[in-house]
Coordinates of C-alpha atoms (C1' of nucleotides) in Angstrom, one line a residue:
Chain B
M22 CA 0.0 0.0 0.0
A23 CA 2.9 2.3 0.6
E24 CA 4.1 1.7 -2.9
C25 CA 4.0 4.5 -5.3
N26 CA 1.7 3.6 -8.1
S27 CA 2.7 5.6 -11.1
S28 CA -0.6 5.0 -12.9
A29 CA -2.5 6.7 -10.1
P30 CA -4.0 10.1 -11.1
A31 CA -1.7 12.9 -10.4
I32 CA -4.5 14.8 -8.6
A33 CA -4.4 12.3 -5.7
Q34 CA -0.8 13.2 -5.0
F35 CA -1.6 16.8 -4.7
A36 CA -5.1 17.0 -3.3
T37 CA -3.6 17.8 0.2
M38 CA -1.3 20.7 0.7
P39 CA 1.9 20.3 2.7
Q40 CA 1.9 22.2 5.9
Y41 CA 4.5 24.9 6.3
T42 CA 6.0 26.5 9.4
P43 CA 5.5 30.2 9.9
K44 CA 9.1 30.9 8.7
Q45 CA 8.5 28.8 5.6
E46 CA 5.3 30.7 5.1
A47 CA 7.2 34.0 5.2
I48 CA 9.7 32.7 2.7
L49 CA 7.0 31.6 0.3
R50 CA 5.1 34.8 0.7
G51 CA 8.2 36.7 -0.3
A52 CA 9.0 34.3 -3.1
V53 CA 5.5 34.8 -4.6
R54 CA 6.0 38.4 -5.4
V55 CA 9.4 38.1 -6.9
F56 CA 8.8 35.0 -9.0
L57 CA 5.5 36.2 -10.3
Q58 CA 7.0 39.5 -11.2
S59 CA 10.4 38.4 -12.7
G60 CA 10.0 34.7 -13.7
Y61 CA 12.3 31.9 -12.6
A62 CA 15.6 32.9 -14.2
G63 CA 15.0 36.6 -13.5
T64 CA 14.6 36.0 -9.8
S65 CA 17.6 36.1 -7.5
M66 CA 17.7 34.4 -4.2
D67 CA 19.0 37.6 -2.7
R68 CA 15.8 39.4 -3.7
V69 CA 13.7 36.6 -2.3
A70 CA 15.5 36.9 1.0
A71 CA 15.1 40.6 1.1
E72 CA 11.4 40.4 0.2
A73 CA 10.8 37.8 2.8
G74 CA 12.8 39.6 5.5
V75 CA 15.1 36.6 6.1
S76 CA 18.6 35.8 5.3
K77 CA 19.5 33.7 2.3
Q78 CA 20.9 30.9 4.3
T79 CA 17.5 30.6 6.1
I80 CA 15.9 29.9 2.7
Y81 CA 18.5 27.2 2.0
S82 CA 17.9 25.6 5.3
H83 CA 14.2 25.2 4.5
F84 CA 14.3 24.5 0.8
Q85 CA 16.8 22.4 -1.1
D86 CA 17.7 25.0 -3.7
K87 CA 16.2 27.5 -6.1
E88 CA 14.4 24.9 -8.0
G89 CA 13.0 23.3 -4.9
L90 CA 11.7 26.6 -3.6
F91 CA 10.1 27.4 -7.0
T92 CA 8.4 24.1 -7.4
A93 CA 7.1 24.1 -3.8
L94 CA 5.7 27.6 -4.4
M95 CA 4.1 26.8 -7.7
E96 CA 2.6 23.5 -6.5
R97 CA 1.1 25.4 -3.6
M98 CA -0.5 28.1 -5.7
T99 CA -1.8 25.5 -8.2
I100 CA -3.4 23.4 -5.5
R101 CA -5.1 26.4 -4.0
R102 CA -6.7 27.3 -7.2
F103 CA -7.6 23.7 -7.6
Q104 CA -9.3 23.6 -4.2
T105 CA -11.4 26.6 -4.9
F106 CA -12.8 24.7 -7.9
L107 CA -13.4 21.7 -5.7
G108 CA -15.4 23.8 -3.4
M109 CA -17.9 24.2 -6.1
E110 CA -18.7 20.5 -5.9
R111 CA -21.3 20.4 -8.7
L112 CA -22.9 22.9 -10.9
Q113 CA -26.7 23.1 -10.7
G114 CA -29.4 25.4 -11.9
E115 CA -31.2 26.8 -14.8
P116 CA -28.7 26.8 -17.8
A117 CA -29.5 30.4 -18.7
L118 CA -28.8 31.6 -15.2
L119 CA -26.0 29.2 -14.2
L120 CA -23.9 29.8 -17.3
R121 CA -24.2 33.5 -16.9
Q122 CA -23.2 33.2 -13.2
F123 CA -20.3 31.0 -14.1
A124 CA -19.0 33.3 -16.8
E125 CA -19.4 36.5 -14.8
G126 CA -18.1 34.9 -11.7
F127 CA -15.0 33.8 -13.5
L128 CA -14.4 37.1 -15.1
N129 CA -15.2 39.3 -12.1
H130 CA -14.1 37.2 -9.1
I131 CA -11.8 34.3 -10.0
V132 CA -9.6 36.3 -12.3
D133 CA -7.4 38.8 -10.5
D134 CA -3.9 40.0 -10.9
E135 CA -2.5 36.9 -9.2
Y136 CA -4.5 34.6 -11.3
V137 CA -3.1 36.2 -14.5
A138 CA 0.4 36.2 -13.1
L139 CA 0.3 32.6 -12.1
L140 CA -1.0 31.6 -15.5
R141 CA 1.7 33.6 -17.2
L142 CA 4.4 32.1 -15.1
I143 CA 3.3 28.5 -15.6
I144 CA 3.2 29.1 -19.4
A145 CA 6.6 30.9 -19.2
E146 CA 8.3 28.1 -17.4
S147 CA 6.6 25.2 -19.2
V148 CA 9.8 24.3 -21.0
R149 CA 12.0 24.2 -17.9
F150 CA 9.3 22.9 -15.6
P151 CA 6.9 20.9 -17.8
E152 CA 5.6 18.9 -14.8
L153 CA 4.2 22.1 -13.2
A154 CA 2.3 22.9 -16.3
K155 CA 0.9 19.4 -16.4
L156 CA -0.1 19.6 -12.8
Y157 CA -2.0 22.7 -13.5
G158 CA -3.6 21.0 -16.5
R159 CA -4.6 17.9 -14.6
T160 CA -6.0 19.8 -11.7
V161 CA -7.3 23.3 -12.4
I162 CA -8.1 23.0 -16.1
Q163 CA -9.3 19.4 -16.0
T164 CA -11.5 20.1 -13.0
G165 CA -13.1 23.2 -14.4
R166 CA -13.8 21.4 -17.7
Q167 CA -15.2 18.4 -15.9
L168 CA -17.6 20.4 -13.9
M169 CA -18.9 22.1 -17.0
T170 CA -19.0 18.8 -19.0
E171 CA -21.2 17.2 -16.3
F172 CA -23.5 20.1 -16.3
F173 CA -24.0 20.0 -20.0
Q174 CA -24.6 16.2 -19.8
Q175 CA -27.3 16.8 -17.3
H176 CA -29.0 19.2 -19.7
P177 CA -29.6 17.3 -22.9
E178 CA -32.2 19.8 -23.9
L179 CA -29.4 22.1 -24.9
G180 CA -28.7 19.7 -27.8
F181 CA -25.0 19.2 -27.5
T182 CA -23.7 16.0 -29.0
D183 CA -20.2 16.5 -27.4
A184 CA -20.5 18.0 -23.9
E185 CA -16.7 17.9 -23.3
A186 CA -16.0 19.9 -26.5
V187 CA -18.6 22.5 -25.7
A188 CA -17.2 22.8 -22.2
H189 CA -13.8 23.6 -23.7
I190 CA -15.3 26.2 -26.0
F191 CA -17.1 27.8 -23.2
I192 CA -14.2 28.0 -20.8
G193 CA -11.5 28.5 -23.5
S194 CA -13.4 31.5 -24.7
L195 CA -13.3 33.0 -21.2
V196 CA -9.6 32.2 -20.6
S197 CA -8.4 33.4 -24.0
Y198 CA -10.4 36.6 -23.4
V199 CA -8.5 37.2 -20.2
L200 CA -5.2 36.5 -21.8
A201 CA -6.0 38.9 -24.7
Q202 CA -7.2 41.6 -22.4
E203 CA -4.6 41.4 -19.7
I204 CA -1.5 40.5 -21.7
F205 CA -1.9 41.3 -25.4
Y206 CA -3.8 44.6 -25.1
G207 CA -2.9 46.1 -21.8
K208 CA -5.0 48.0 -19.4
E209 CA -5.5 51.1 -21.6
G210 CA -8.2 49.7 -23.8
F211 CA -9.6 46.5 -25.2
P212 CA -12.1 46.8 -27.9
L213 CA -14.4 44.1 -26.6
E214 CA -16.3 44.6 -23.3
R215 CA -16.9 41.7 -21.0
D216 CA -20.7 42.0 -21.3
R217 CA -20.5 41.6 -25.1
L218 CA -18.5 38.4 -24.7
V219 CA -20.8 37.0 -22.2
E220 CA -24.0 37.8 -24.1
S221 CA -22.7 36.4 -27.4
L222 CA -21.4 33.3 -25.6
L223 CA -24.7 32.6 -23.9
A224 CA -26.6 33.3 -27.1
L225 CA -24.5 30.7 -29.0
L226 CA -25.0 28.1 -26.3
L227 CA -28.6 28.6 -25.4
E228 CA -30.1 29.3 -28.8
H229 CA -28.2 26.4 -30.3
G230 CA -30.5 24.4 -32.6
G231 CA -33.4 26.3 -31.2
Chain J
M284 CA 4.9 64.7 -42.4
A285 CA 8.1 63.4 -40.8
E286 CA 6.7 64.0 -37.4
C287 CA 5.8 61.0 -35.3
N288 CA 2.1 61.0 -34.8
S289 CA 1.5 59.1 -31.6
S290 CA -2.2 58.5 -32.4
A291 CA -1.4 56.7 -35.6
P292 CA -2.1 53.0 -35.5
A293 CA 0.8 51.0 -34.3
I294 CA 0.5 48.6 -37.2
A295 CA 1.6 51.3 -39.7
Q296 CA 5.0 51.5 -37.9
F297 CA 5.6 47.8 -38.3
A298 CA 4.0 46.9 -41.6
T299 CA 7.4 46.9 -43.2
M300 CA 10.2 44.7 -41.9
P301 CA 13.7 46.2 -41.5
Q302 CA 16.3 44.7 -43.9
Y303 CA 19.2 42.9 -42.3
T304 CA 22.6 42.0 -43.6
P305 CA 23.6 38.3 -44.0
K306 CA 25.6 38.6 -40.8
Q307 CA 22.7 40.0 -38.9
E308 CA 20.5 37.3 -40.3
A309 CA 22.9 34.7 -39.0
I310 CA 22.8 36.3 -35.6
L311 CA 19.0 36.5 -35.5
R312 CA 18.7 32.9 -36.7
G313 CA 20.9 31.8 -33.8
A314 CA 19.1 34.0 -31.4
V315 CA 15.7 32.5 -32.3
R316 CA 16.6 29.1 -31.1
V317 CA 18.1 30.1 -27.8
F318 CA 15.5 32.7 -26.8
L319 CA 12.5 30.5 -27.8
Q320 CA 14.0 27.7 -25.8
S321 CA 15.3 29.5 -22.7
G322 CA 13.5 32.8 -22.4
Y323 CA 15.0 36.2 -22.1
A324 CA 16.8 36.0 -18.7
G325 CA 17.7 32.3 -19.3
T326 CA 19.6 33.2 -22.5
S327 CA 23.2 34.1 -22.4
M328 CA 24.9 36.1 -25.1
D329 CA 27.7 33.5 -25.2
R330 CA 25.1 30.8 -26.2
V331 CA 23.6 33.1 -28.9
A332 CA 27.1 33.6 -30.3
A333 CA 27.9 29.9 -30.3
E334 CA 24.5 29.1 -31.8
A335 CA 25.0 31.7 -34.5
G336 CA 28.6 30.8 -35.2
V337 CA 29.9 34.3 -34.6
S338 CA 31.8 35.9 -31.8
K339 CA 30.1 37.8 -29.0
Q340 CA 31.6 41.1 -30.0
T341 CA 30.1 40.7 -33.5
I342 CA 26.7 40.6 -31.9
Y343 CA 27.4 43.8 -30.0
S344 CA 28.6 45.5 -33.1
H345 CA 25.3 44.9 -34.9
F346 CA 22.8 45.2 -31.9
Q347 CA 23.0 47.7 -29.1
D348 CA 22.7 45.2 -26.3
K349 CA 20.8 42.1 -25.2
E350 CA 17.5 44.0 -25.0
G351 CA 18.0 45.4 -28.4
L352 CA 18.7 42.0 -29.9
F353 CA 15.7 40.5 -28.2
T354 CA 13.3 43.2 -29.3
A355 CA 14.6 43.2 -32.8
L356 CA 14.1 39.5 -33.0
M357 CA 10.6 39.5 -31.5
E358 CA 9.4 42.3 -33.6
R359 CA 10.6 40.5 -36.7
M360 CA 8.9 37.2 -35.8
T361 CA 5.7 39.1 -34.9
I362 CA 5.6 41.0 -38.2
R363 CA 6.2 37.8 -40.1
R364 CA 3.1 36.2 -38.5
F365 CA 1.2 39.4 -39.2
Q366 CA 2.1 39.3 -42.8
T367 CA 0.9 35.8 -43.4
F368 CA -2.4 37.0 -42.1
L369 CA -2.3 40.0 -44.4
G370 CA -1.8 37.6 -47.2
M371 CA -5.2 36.2 -46.7
E372 CA -6.7 39.6 -47.7
R373 CA -10.3 38.8 -47.2
L374 CA -12.3 35.7 -46.2
Q375 CA -14.8 34.5 -48.7
G376 CA -16.9 31.5 -49.2
E377 CA -19.8 29.4 -47.9
P378 CA -19.7 29.7 -44.1
A379 CA -19.9 26.0 -43.5
L380 CA -16.9 25.4 -45.7
L381 CA -14.9 28.5 -44.9
L382 CA -15.1 28.2 -41.1
R383 CA -14.0 24.6 -41.3
Q384 CA -11.1 25.5 -43.6
F385 CA -10.1 28.3 -41.3
A386 CA -10.2 26.2 -38.2
E387 CA -8.5 23.2 -39.7
G388 CA -6.0 25.4 -41.5
F389 CA -5.1 27.1 -38.2
L390 CA -4.8 23.9 -36.2
N391 CA -2.9 21.9 -38.9
H392 CA -0.8 24.5 -40.7
I393 CA -0.5 27.8 -38.9
V394 CA 0.2 26.3 -35.5
D395 CA 3.6 24.6 -35.3
D396 CA 6.3 24.4 -32.7
E397 CA 7.6 27.9 -33.5
Y398 CA 4.1 29.4 -33.3
V399 CA 3.6 27.9 -29.8
A400 CA 7.1 28.9 -28.7
L401 CA 6.6 32.5 -29.9
L402 CA 3.3 32.8 -28.2
R403 CA 4.8 31.4 -25.0
L404 CA 7.7 33.7 -25.0
I405 CA 5.6 36.8 -25.6
I406 CA 3.4 35.9 -22.7
A407 CA 6.4 35.1 -20.6
E408 CA 8.1 38.4 -21.2
S409 CA 5.0 40.6 -21.2
V410 CA 6.0 42.1 -17.8
R411 CA 9.5 43.1 -18.8
F412 CA 8.6 43.8 -22.5
P413 CA 4.9 44.9 -22.5
E414 CA 5.3 46.7 -25.8
L415 CA 6.1 43.5 -27.5
A416 CA 2.9 41.9 -26.3
K417 CA 0.9 44.9 -27.4
L418 CA 2.6 44.8 -30.8
Y419 CA 1.5 41.2 -31.2
G420 CA -2.0 42.1 -30.0
R421 CA -2.4 45.0 -32.3
T422 CA -1.1 43.2 -35.3
V423 CA -1.6 39.4 -35.3
I424 CA -4.5 39.1 -32.9
Q425 CA -6.3 42.2 -34.1
T426 CA -5.9 41.3 -37.8
G427 CA -7.1 37.7 -37.4
R428 CA -10.1 38.9 -35.4
Q429 CA -10.9 41.7 -37.9
L430 CA -10.8 39.2 -40.8
M431 CA -13.3 37.0 -39.1
T432 CA -15.5 39.9 -37.9
E433 CA -15.9 41.2 -41.5
F434 CA -16.8 37.7 -42.6
F435 CA -19.5 37.4 -40.0
Q436 CA -20.8 40.8 -40.9
Q437 CA -21.1 39.8 -44.6
H438 CA -23.2 36.8 -43.5
P439 CA -26.2 38.2 -41.5
E440 CA -28.0 35.0 -42.2
L441 CA -25.9 33.4 -39.4
G442 CA -27.9 35.6 -37.0
F443 CA -25.1 37.1 -35.0
T444 CA -25.9 40.4 -33.3
D445 CA -22.2 41.0 -32.3
A446 CA -19.9 39.8 -35.0
E447 CA -16.8 40.9 -33.2
A448 CA -17.6 39.0 -30.0
V449 CA -18.4 35.8 -32.0
A450 CA -15.1 36.3 -33.9
H451 CA -13.3 36.3 -30.5
I452 CA -15.1 33.2 -29.4
F453 CA -14.3 31.4 -32.6
I454 CA -10.6 32.3 -32.6
G455 CA -10.2 32.2 -28.8
S456 CA -11.5 28.6 -28.7
L457 CA -8.9 27.6 -31.2
V458 CA -6.0 29.4 -29.5
S459 CA -6.9 28.2 -26.0
Y460 CA -7.2 24.7 -27.4
V461 CA -3.6 24.9 -28.7
L462 CA -2.4 26.3 -25.4
A463 CA -4.1 23.6 -23.4
Q464 CA -2.8 20.8 -25.6
E465 CA 0.7 22.0 -26.2
I466 CA 1.5 23.5 -22.8
F467 CA -0.8 22.3 -20.1
Y468 CA -1.3 18.7 -21.1
G469 CA 1.9 17.8 -23.0
K470 CA 2.3 15.6 -26.0
E471 CA 1.4 12.3 -24.4
G472 CA -2.3 12.7 -24.4
F473 CA -5.0 15.2 -24.5
P474 CA -8.5 14.0 -23.9
L475 CA -10.1 16.1 -26.7
E476 CA -9.3 15.4 -30.3
R477 CA -9.1 18.3 -32.8
D478 CA -12.0 17.0 -34.9
R479 CA -14.3 17.0 -31.9
L480 CA -13.4 20.7 -31.2
V481 CA -14.0 21.7 -34.8
E482 CA -17.3 19.8 -35.1
S483 CA -18.7 21.3 -32.0
L484 CA -17.5 24.8 -32.8
L485 CA -19.1 24.7 -36.3
A486 CA -22.3 23.2 -34.9
L487 CA -22.6 26.1 -32.4
L488 CA -22.0 28.7 -35.0
L489 CA -23.9 27.3 -37.9
E490 CA -26.9 25.9 -36.1
H491 CA -27.3 29.1 -34.1
G492 CA -30.9 30.1 -33.9
G493 CA -31.6 27.7 -36.7
Chain K
dG205 C1' 34.2 44.1 -39.3
dT206 C1' 35.6 40.2 -36.7
dC207 C1' 38.0 37.9 -33.3
dT208 C1' 40.4 36.8 -28.5
dA209 C1' 41.0 38.2 -24.1
dT210 C1' 39.4 40.6 -20.1
dA211 C1' 37.0 43.7 -17.0
dA212 C1' 33.3 44.2 -13.7
dT213 C1' 29.4 42.5 -11.8
dC214 C1' 26.1 39.4 -10.2
dA215 C1' 24.0 34.9 -8.8
dG216 C1' 23.6 30.3 -6.5
dA217 C1' 25.3 28.0 -2.9
dT218 C1' 28.1 27.3 1.4
dA219 C1' 31.1 28.0 5.9
dG220 C1' 31.2 29.1 10.3
dA221 C1' 29.9 32.2 14.4
dC222 C1' 26.1 32.7 17.6
Chain X
dG234 C1' 17.8 27.8 13.3
dT235 C1' 19.4 32.1 11.9
dC236 C1' 22.7 35.4 10.5
dT237 C1' 27.1 37.6 8.2
dA238 C1' 30.7 36.8 5.2
dT239 C1' 32.5 34.4 1.4
dC240 C1' 33.5 31.3 -2.5
dT241 C1' 33.0 30.0 -7.2
dG242 C1' 31.3 30.2 -11.5
dA243 C1' 28.6 32.6 -15.0
dT244 C1' 27.1 36.8 -17.3
dT245 C1' 27.0 41.3 -19.7
dA246 C1' 29.7 44.3 -21.9
dT247 C1' 34.1 46.2 -23.6
dA248 C1' 39.3 46.7 -25.1
dG249 C1' 42.5 46.0 -28.3
dA250 C1' 44.8 43.1 -32.0
dC251 C1' 44.3 41.9 -36.8

DNA sequence: GTCTATAATCAGATAGAC
DNA sequence: GTCTATCTGATTATAGAC
């Protein structure tokens, strides 16, 4: 039973977060800001130490090296996002209302500066740290898509023959909108307001085959 | 007329590519591989020099510094992608056929390893080089969306009240699919085949309100 | 213009005092 | 466990020969 079964889903390995001491928490809190701002290679351990208010050697006494600190931090942030999704349990309600709530809740409450920064950093380091990207894919993305897939399956009146594909279209439209707005256009002006995206997305899904 | 009008569209500034000497071409070709693989901070000028087959000083005699080399390289790659879009001129044809051709053409021909790597690098460096991300947004993304918006406007029988929003949904679904597949899941298995995405996407758009 | 060699700085990691 | 001080190697950029 203690054997590591490599065919077990990765989620099980990360469903519980490791506990950290207050000192380790301070280090991680300092590391968040620097890594999210400057990326892995652009972050120096000196700056992490300064930001966390500890000495560099203290970091090395709690984490093996820079890679160990980075992966511990990223796994923690990923699992946290994952657990907020798990808190939703199951999506229920009238499609017209629930889909609107999901879309607006995602755009207005789930997405914040830290969400965008985490997404950007995972994408940025997906060559050097491919396992972190896969962890995010198998937990956050897969869970969100699964929730939406089950919802569509429970509503055959919507007329979707491939609930999983529609779930991707729905969530992918929202995520790509955030990426476009926050990264490719910048704060000063995006020619597509949130409401317009939500209205057209709902119209496509709800008036499908109607 | 020689004055720089800051309200002019950014595209005009970059519609023509600067010409480079053969030596500069060699440097840029070497730089592509290293920067796309390792990111900005993770790339050393020594490795660029080795990859390009020139000495480091030769690079500095042609480009101001590391930032100058990086921005020149990224602008060039962005403009190239932009110009392949411009080559399309205007989208025409029966919606059921053209939308399928566009989606499959994007997934099977436009998207390759270099496309993904460029997208990843622009996202990764959008904090340090926000202007590069905006250049990509105002050229590649805006052009693609504009082409699709005009197509939808020329086909009112599809019943879309907001062609621009639907254009984002169409293209955003494709781009987010590529990001999910290539970055968040990895090569070894993605639970949603391309055909399923295309079929559901076309069904949503063509059977809308039908 | 291009190269080799070097300057000056910075970063990851460690030693040793307390 | 925590800190100050330090080591070692890598990195950006430049000097000077050809």
